Amino acid sequence: MRLGVLDVGSNTVHLLVVDAHPGARPLPAHSHKAELRLAQLLDEDGAIDPEGVDKLISVVREAVQAAEDKGVEEMLPFATSAVREASNADDVLARVQAETGVELQVLSGAEEARLTFLAARRWFGWSAGKLLVLDIGGGSLEIAYGIDEAPDAAVSLPLGAGRLTAGWLPGDPPDPESIRALRRHVRAQIARTVGEFTRFGAPDHVVATSKTFRQLARIAGAARSTEGLYVQRELKRESLEAWVPQLTGMTTHQRSELPGVSEGRAGQLLAGALVAEGAMDLFGVETVEICPWALREGVILRRLDRMRPV
């Protein structure tokens, strides 16, 4: 069965086409992305502005056409924090459905965390034991912990790299006081949740997903993406702590020249690094392993599970 997962995120609208069957590993067949940065298209009332809605509808139309061209049998469309938290979310969803035929399912932050955890669990298997999963998106940070396929604890915090960059880090490079204020804010937010997880005991394996963590691991020396999914990639807190001071003094252009950092994500890299560093420090994590599967794969796996005969 050819499935299309349409992910309307805070940074990008991403269509992932996979060949998927119950009991089999989903095989990527096509990827279609458009950088939209919905989180930055909000007006002073927290609504996605009319131009942003028009752009979203145009991008969704393109994704629908790409899915049809690739023979997608079923579309799984969803939206995350940028749409979820917009003050005009209902109007945006209604317009998207009316003008494209796509009914976006708005995931809660906890659902994002649970589905990302499911993807990580399936990737690493039962032998990984108790998993702690960290995911930094454009609008939020998801944290989940557990020993089964459903986590024992799952939270979502408004600490996405795009959101924090837009709200806390003016200037290029940003001034030291802004960086310090953001660091305090990030750590205070994360610290409030630590107790929800530590009461379950120490994890056996700590996993990080998302583009932000992949880029941080790459600049710290991890293998290139061209070396394939199955190469083990890690990010050590010691390496991250050495890189953060360097990133604070770099312009967006200078960051874009680092290995593995795309031009479109370079501006958010510092905020993402501060979140990653804060999470690893406060949870007492020395090393995270990068998981190539995340939320989109979790959505696919949940759909496949529902196809399994009882």
Tab-separated table of C-alpha atoms in Angstrom:
chain	number	residue	atom	x	y	z
A	1	MET	CA	0.000	0.000	0.000
A	2	ARG	CA	1.358	3.405	-0.925
A	3	LEU	CA	0.729	5.947	1.849
A	4	GLY	CA	1.343	9.664	1.889
A	5	VAL	CA	2.024	11.437	5.172
A	6	LEU	CA	1.439	15.179	4.955
A	7	ASP	CA	3.113	16.953	7.878
A	8	VAL	CA	2.197	20.624	8.284
A	9	GLY	CA	4.842	21.685	10.757
A	10	SER	CA	6.117	24.966	12.137
A	11	ASN	CA	9.012	25.114	9.647
A	12	THR	CA	8.017	23.018	6.653
A	13	VAL	CA	5.156	21.269	4.938
A	14	HIS	CA	6.519	17.820	4.172
A	15	LEU	CA	4.907	15.058	2.133
A	16	LEU	CA	6.533	11.680	2.705
A	17	VAL	CA	5.408	8.872	0.389
A	18	VAL	CA	6.092	5.332	1.573
A	19	ASP	CA	5.333	1.785	0.510
A	20	ALA	CA	3.938	0.240	3.665
A	21	HIS	CA	2.366	-3.033	4.729
A	22	PRO	CA	1.488	-4.456	8.160
A	23	GLY	CA	4.491	-6.213	9.667
A	24	ALA	CA	6.954	-4.673	7.200
A	25	ARG	CA	9.311	-1.714	7.436
A	26	PRO	CA	7.891	1.363	5.633
A	27	LEU	CA	10.022	2.058	2.574
A	28	PRO	CA	10.394	5.725	1.531
A	29	ALA	CA	9.426	6.279	-2.101
A	30	HIS	CA	9.278	10.056	-2.454
A	31	SER	CA	9.705	13.238	-0.430
A	32	HIS	CA	8.255	16.652	-1.235
A	33	LYS	CA	9.077	19.649	0.995
A	34	ALA	CA	8.262	23.316	1.084
A	35	GLU	CA	9.636	25.738	3.658
A	36	LEU	CA	6.707	27.780	4.928
A	37	ARG	CA	7.683	28.806	8.492
A	38	LEU	CA	4.105	29.110	9.706
A	39	ALA	CA	5.316	29.981	13.193
A	40	GLN	CA	6.726	33.212	11.778
A	41	LEU	CA	3.538	34.130	9.882
A	42	LEU	CA	1.511	35.030	12.959
A	43	ASP	CA	0.069	38.491	13.511
A	44	GLU	CA	0.069	40.309	16.860
A	45	ASP	CA	-3.080	38.429	17.909
A	46	GLY	CA	-1.461	35.026	17.341
A	47	ALA	CA	-3.382	34.320	14.135
A	48	ILE	CA	-1.842	33.036	10.917
A	49	ASP	CA	-2.073	36.064	8.654
A	50	PRO	CA	-4.102	35.925	5.398
A	51	GLU	CA	-0.969	35.735	3.266
A	52	GLY	CA	0.241	32.808	5.367
A	53	VAL	CA	-3.059	30.969	4.937
A	54	ASP	CA	-2.919	31.512	1.170
A	55	LYS	CA	0.633	30.145	1.089
A	56	LEU	CA	-0.392	27.120	3.160
A	57	ILE	CA	-3.274	26.332	0.811
A	58	SER	CA	-0.980	26.628	-2.212
A	59	VAL	CA	1.626	24.325	-0.653
A	60	VAL	CA	-0.993	21.748	0.371
A	61	ARG	CA	-2.356	21.764	-3.207
A	62	GLU	CA	1.146	21.085	-4.517
A	63	ALA	CA	1.546	18.226	-2.048
A	64	VAL	CA	-1.788	16.708	-3.086
A	65	GLN	CA	-0.719	16.851	-6.732
A	66	ALA	CA	2.633	15.260	-5.888
A	67	ALA	CA	0.847	12.492	-3.972
A	68	GLU	CA	-1.437	11.814	-6.924
A	69	ASP	CA	1.526	11.756	-9.290
A	70	LYS	CA	3.247	9.141	-7.099
A	71	GLY	CA	0.193	6.900	-6.879
A	72	VAL	CA	-0.643	7.472	-3.222
A	73	GLU	CA	-3.679	5.422	-2.177
A	74	GLU	CA	-4.286	7.045	1.179
A	75	MET	CA	-3.190	10.362	2.650
A	76	LEU	CA	-2.484	10.858	6.353
A	77	PRO	CA	-2.519	14.652	6.821
A	78	PHE	CA	-1.731	16.282	10.151
A	79	ALA	CA	-0.660	19.593	11.640
A	80	THR	CA	1.401	20.360	14.714
A	81	SER	CA	2.060	23.316	17.003
A	82	ALA	CA	1.969	26.229	14.530
A	83	VAL	CA	-1.608	25.467	13.498
A	84	ARG	CA	-2.623	24.024	16.867
A	85	GLU	CA	-1.745	27.228	18.703
A	86	ALA	CA	-2.933	29.743	16.106
A	87	SER	CA	-5.870	31.804	17.379
A	88	ASN	CA	-7.635	31.313	14.026
A	89	ALA	CA	-6.865	27.582	13.766
A	90	ASP	CA	-10.492	26.575	13.094
A	91	ASP	CA	-10.805	29.057	10.231
A	92	VAL	CA	-7.480	27.948	8.745
A	93	LEU	CA	-8.435	24.275	8.879
A	94	ALA	CA	-11.823	24.997	7.316
A	95	ARG	CA	-10.272	26.949	4.434
A	96	VAL	CA	-7.657	24.271	3.782
A	97	GLN	CA	-10.350	21.598	3.624
A	98	ALA	CA	-12.690	23.687	1.466
A	99	GLU	CA	-10.018	24.671	-1.053
A	100	THR	CA	-7.862	21.525	-1.187
A	101	GLY	CA	-10.077	18.706	0.083
A	102	VAL	CA	-7.505	17.894	2.761
A	103	GLU	CA	-8.787	17.559	6.318
A	104	LEU	CA	-5.803	18.179	8.567
A	105	GLN	CA	-5.777	16.316	11.866
A	106	VAL	CA	-4.348	18.607	14.537
A	107	LEU	CA	-2.131	16.598	16.865
A	108	SER	CA	-1.807	17.595	20.498
A	109	GLY	CA	1.675	17.998	21.901
A	110	ALA	CA	1.273	14.799	23.916
A	111	GLU	CA	0.220	12.920	20.769
A	112	GLU	CA	3.332	14.188	18.986
A	113	ALA	CA	5.475	12.889	21.839
A	114	ARG	CA	3.716	9.503	21.922
A	115	LEU	CA	3.924	8.947	18.167
A	116	THR	CA	7.584	9.957	18.044
A	117	PHE	CA	8.241	7.570	20.916
A	118	LEU	CA	6.495	4.754	19.002
A	119	ALA	CA	8.752	5.374	15.999
A	120	ALA	CA	11.890	5.329	18.149
A	121	ARG	CA	10.791	2.155	19.935
A	122	ARG	CA	10.191	0.337	16.655
A	123	TRP	CA	13.534	1.527	15.287
A	124	PHE	CA	15.624	0.420	18.271
A	125	GLY	CA	13.489	-2.532	19.395
A	126	TRP	CA	12.812	-4.046	22.773
A	127	SER	CA	16.483	-4.607	23.524
A	128	ALA	CA	16.876	-0.846	24.009
A	129	GLY	CA	15.046	-1.182	27.338
A	130	LYS	CA	13.711	1.975	28.937
A	131	LEU	CA	13.828	4.767	26.347
A	132	LEU	CA	14.036	8.508	26.850
A	133	VAL	CA	13.199	10.280	23.590
A	134	LEU	CA	13.888	13.974	22.866
A	135	ASP	CA	12.557	15.767	19.794
A	136	ILE	CA	13.107	19.458	18.962
A	137	GLY	CA	10.732	20.786	16.329
A	138	GLY	CA	10.147	24.254	14.998
A	139	GLY	CA	7.466	25.038	17.556
A	140	SER	CA	7.923	22.630	20.438
A	141	LEU	CA	10.134	20.210	22.343
A	142	GLU	CA	8.692	16.739	22.927
A	143	ILE	CA	9.969	14.443	25.674
A	144	ALA	CA	8.777	10.872	26.213
A	145	TYR	CA	9.895	7.976	28.401
A	146	GLY	CA	8.865	4.354	28.734
A	147	ILE	CA	9.630	0.662	28.413
A	148	ASP	CA	6.705	-0.313	26.152
A	149	GLU	CA	5.449	1.078	22.830
A	150	ALA	CA	3.318	3.645	24.646
A	151	PRO	CA	5.356	5.933	26.911
A	152	ASP	CA	4.817	6.144	30.652
A	153	ALA	CA	5.318	9.915	30.489
A	154	ALA	CA	5.054	12.306	27.548
A	155	VAL	CA	5.137	16.106	27.494
A	156	SER	CA	5.344	18.894	24.956
A	157	LEU	CA	6.951	22.233	25.786
A	158	PRO	CA	6.831	25.472	23.727
A	159	LEU	CA	10.568	25.308	23.111
A	160	GLY	CA	10.813	24.807	19.364
A	161	ALA	CA	13.865	26.198	17.604
A	162	GLY	CA	11.884	28.403	15.240
A	163	ARG	CA	9.588	29.781	17.912
A	164	LEU	CA	12.468	30.661	20.237
A	165	THR	CA	14.557	32.239	17.500
A	166	ALA	CA	11.712	34.522	16.438
A	167	GLY	CA	10.735	35.461	19.979
A	168	TRP	CA	14.046	35.658	21.830
A	169	LEU	CA	17.007	36.103	19.492
A	170	PRO	CA	16.890	39.338	17.493
A	171	GLY	CA	20.076	40.348	15.752
A	172	ASP	CA	22.531	38.425	13.656
A	173	PRO	CA	24.377	37.320	15.652
A	174	PRO	CA	22.100	37.898	18.662
A	175	ASP	CA	23.437	39.888	21.585
A	176	PRO	CA	24.823	38.049	24.642
A	177	GLU	CA	22.049	39.229	26.988
A	178	SER	CA	19.331	37.848	24.686
A	179	ILE	CA	21.136	34.521	24.555
A	180	ARG	CA	21.499	34.444	28.328
A	181	ALA	CA	17.804	35.260	28.822
A	182	LEU	CA	16.785	32.502	26.427
A	183	ARG	CA	19.064	30.017	28.169
A	184	ARG	CA	17.418	30.836	31.522
A	185	HIS	CA	13.949	30.490	30.008
A	186	VAL	CA	14.713	27.146	28.344
A	187	ARG	CA	16.197	25.607	31.463
A	188	ALA	CA	13.370	26.817	33.701
A	189	GLN	CA	10.782	25.287	31.373
A	190	ILE	CA	12.557	21.945	31.131
A	191	ALA	CA	13.341	21.779	34.842
A	192	ARG	CA	9.617	21.859	35.683
A	193	THR	CA	9.109	18.541	33.892
A	194	VAL	CA	12.168	16.577	34.979
A	195	GLY	CA	10.475	15.122	38.050
A	196	GLU	CA	7.715	13.594	35.881
A	197	PHE	CA	10.356	11.393	34.268
A	198	THR	CA	12.987	10.738	36.913
A	199	ARG	CA	10.452	9.023	39.189
A	200	PHE	CA	10.460	6.139	36.691
A	201	GLY	CA	14.203	5.599	37.097
A	202	ALA	CA	17.151	6.108	34.779
A	203	PRO	CA	16.641	5.264	31.096
A	204	ASP	CA	18.651	2.489	29.462
A	205	HIS	CA	18.932	4.364	26.179
A	206	VAL	CA	18.480	8.030	25.258
A	207	VAL	CA	17.379	8.863	21.743
A	208	ALA	CA	17.083	12.162	19.892
A	209	THR	CA	15.109	12.804	16.726
A	210	SER	CA	14.528	15.835	14.486
A	211	LYS	CA	16.518	17.908	12.033
A	212	THR	CA	17.945	20.052	14.841
A	213	PHE	CA	19.557	17.128	16.635
A	214	ARG	CA	20.810	15.651	13.351
A	215	GLN	CA	22.501	18.910	12.417
A	216	LEU	CA	24.051	19.313	15.861
A	217	ALA	CA	25.373	15.757	15.700
A	218	ARG	CA	26.778	16.397	12.228
A	219	ILE	CA	28.720	19.529	13.183
A	220	ALA	CA	30.047	17.593	16.191
A	221	GLY	CA	31.474	14.942	13.868
A	222	ALA	CA	28.691	12.421	13.154
A	223	ALA	CA	28.502	10.678	9.788
A	224	ARG	CA	26.991	12.434	6.787
A	225	SER	CA	23.435	11.575	5.747
A	226	THR	CA	24.827	10.168	2.491
A	227	GLU	CA	26.382	7.313	4.470
A	228	GLY	CA	22.903	5.877	5.043
A	229	LEU	CA	20.270	5.393	7.740
A	230	TYR	CA	21.964	2.498	9.479
A	231	VAL	CA	25.193	4.219	10.450
A	232	GLN	CA	25.153	4.920	14.177
A	233	ARG	CA	25.167	8.633	14.930
A	234	GLU	CA	25.599	10.144	18.373
A	235	LEU	CA	25.783	13.547	19.989
A	236	LYS	CA	27.783	13.888	23.177
A	237	ARG	CA	26.924	16.617	25.673
A	238	GLU	CA	30.628	17.436	25.994
A	239	SER	CA	30.816	18.160	22.252
A	240	LEU	CA	27.592	20.161	22.284
A	241	GLU	CA	28.793	22.277	25.209
A	242	ALA	CA	31.959	23.048	23.263
A	243	TRP	CA	29.983	24.102	20.193
A	244	VAL	CA	27.380	26.349	21.852
A	245	PRO	CA	29.825	29.222	22.596
A	246	GLN	CA	31.023	29.063	18.998
A	247	LEU	CA	27.479	29.197	17.627
A	248	THR	CA	26.632	32.256	19.737
A	249	GLY	CA	29.184	34.374	17.897
A	250	MET	CA	28.313	33.201	14.393
A	251	THR	CA	26.042	34.912	11.900
A	252	THR	CA	23.338	32.918	10.139
A	253	HIS	CA	25.514	32.792	7.029
A	254	GLN	CA	28.480	31.447	8.979
A	255	ARG	CA	26.327	28.732	10.548
A	256	SER	CA	25.005	27.748	7.110
A	257	GLU	CA	28.568	26.923	6.080
A	258	LEU	CA	28.944	24.330	8.844
A	259	PRO	CA	28.772	20.685	7.736
A	260	GLY	CA	25.224	19.390	7.454
A	261	VAL	CA	23.530	22.722	8.227
A	262	SER	CA	21.046	23.895	5.617
A	263	GLU	CA	20.670	27.579	4.814
A	264	GLY	CA	17.003	27.511	5.787
A	265	ARG	CA	17.710	26.064	9.248
A	266	ALA	CA	20.914	27.947	10.062
A	267	GLY	CA	19.108	30.808	11.752
A	268	GLN	CA	17.451	28.426	14.229
A	269	LEU	CA	20.518	26.383	15.068
A	270	LEU	CA	21.608	28.366	18.118
A	271	ALA	CA	18.183	28.214	19.789
A	272	GLY	CA	18.002	24.494	19.017
A	273	ALA	CA	21.449	23.976	20.510
A	274	LEU	CA	20.448	25.762	23.723
A	275	VAL	CA	17.381	23.517	24.039
A	276	ALA	CA	19.383	20.358	23.324
A	277	GLU	CA	22.099	21.354	25.786
A	278	GLY	CA	19.557	22.237	28.468
A	279	ALA	CA	17.629	18.977	28.063
A	280	MET	CA	20.730	16.806	28.124
A	281	ASP	CA	22.135	18.635	31.135
A	282	LEU	CA	18.951	18.675	33.232
A	283	PHE	CA	18.171	15.031	32.497
A	284	GLY	CA	21.776	14.035	33.210
A	285	VAL	CA	22.346	12.672	29.714
A	286	GLU	CA	25.913	12.334	28.450
A	287	THR	CA	25.138	10.934	24.974
A	288	VAL	CA	22.088	10.706	22.738
A	289	GLU	CA	21.796	8.395	19.754
A	290	ILE	CA	20.186	9.926	16.699
A	291	CYS	CA	17.087	8.093	15.488
A	292	PRO	CA	16.228	8.482	11.779
A	293	TRP	CA	12.539	7.824	12.461
A	294	ALA	CA	10.320	10.400	14.155
A	295	LEU	CA	6.773	11.762	14.073
A	296	ARG	CA	5.924	11.009	10.436
A	297	GLU	CA	7.032	7.407	10.812
A	298	GLY	CA	5.034	7.167	14.036
A	299	VAL	CA	1.890	8.253	12.170
A	300	ILE	CA	2.559	5.599	9.522
A	301	LEU	CA	3.176	2.864	12.093
A	302	ARG	CA	-0.037	3.691	13.960
A	303	ARG	CA	-1.979	3.466	10.701
A	304	LEU	CA	-0.402	0.098	9.870
A	305	ASP	CA	-1.171	-1.248	13.327
A	306	ARG	CA	-4.837	-0.503	12.739
A	307	MET	CA	-4.735	-2.552	9.539
A	308	ARG	CA	-3.566	-5.686	11.316
A	309	PRO	CA	-6.185	-8.449	11.547
A	310	VAL	CA	-7.383	-9.193	15.071
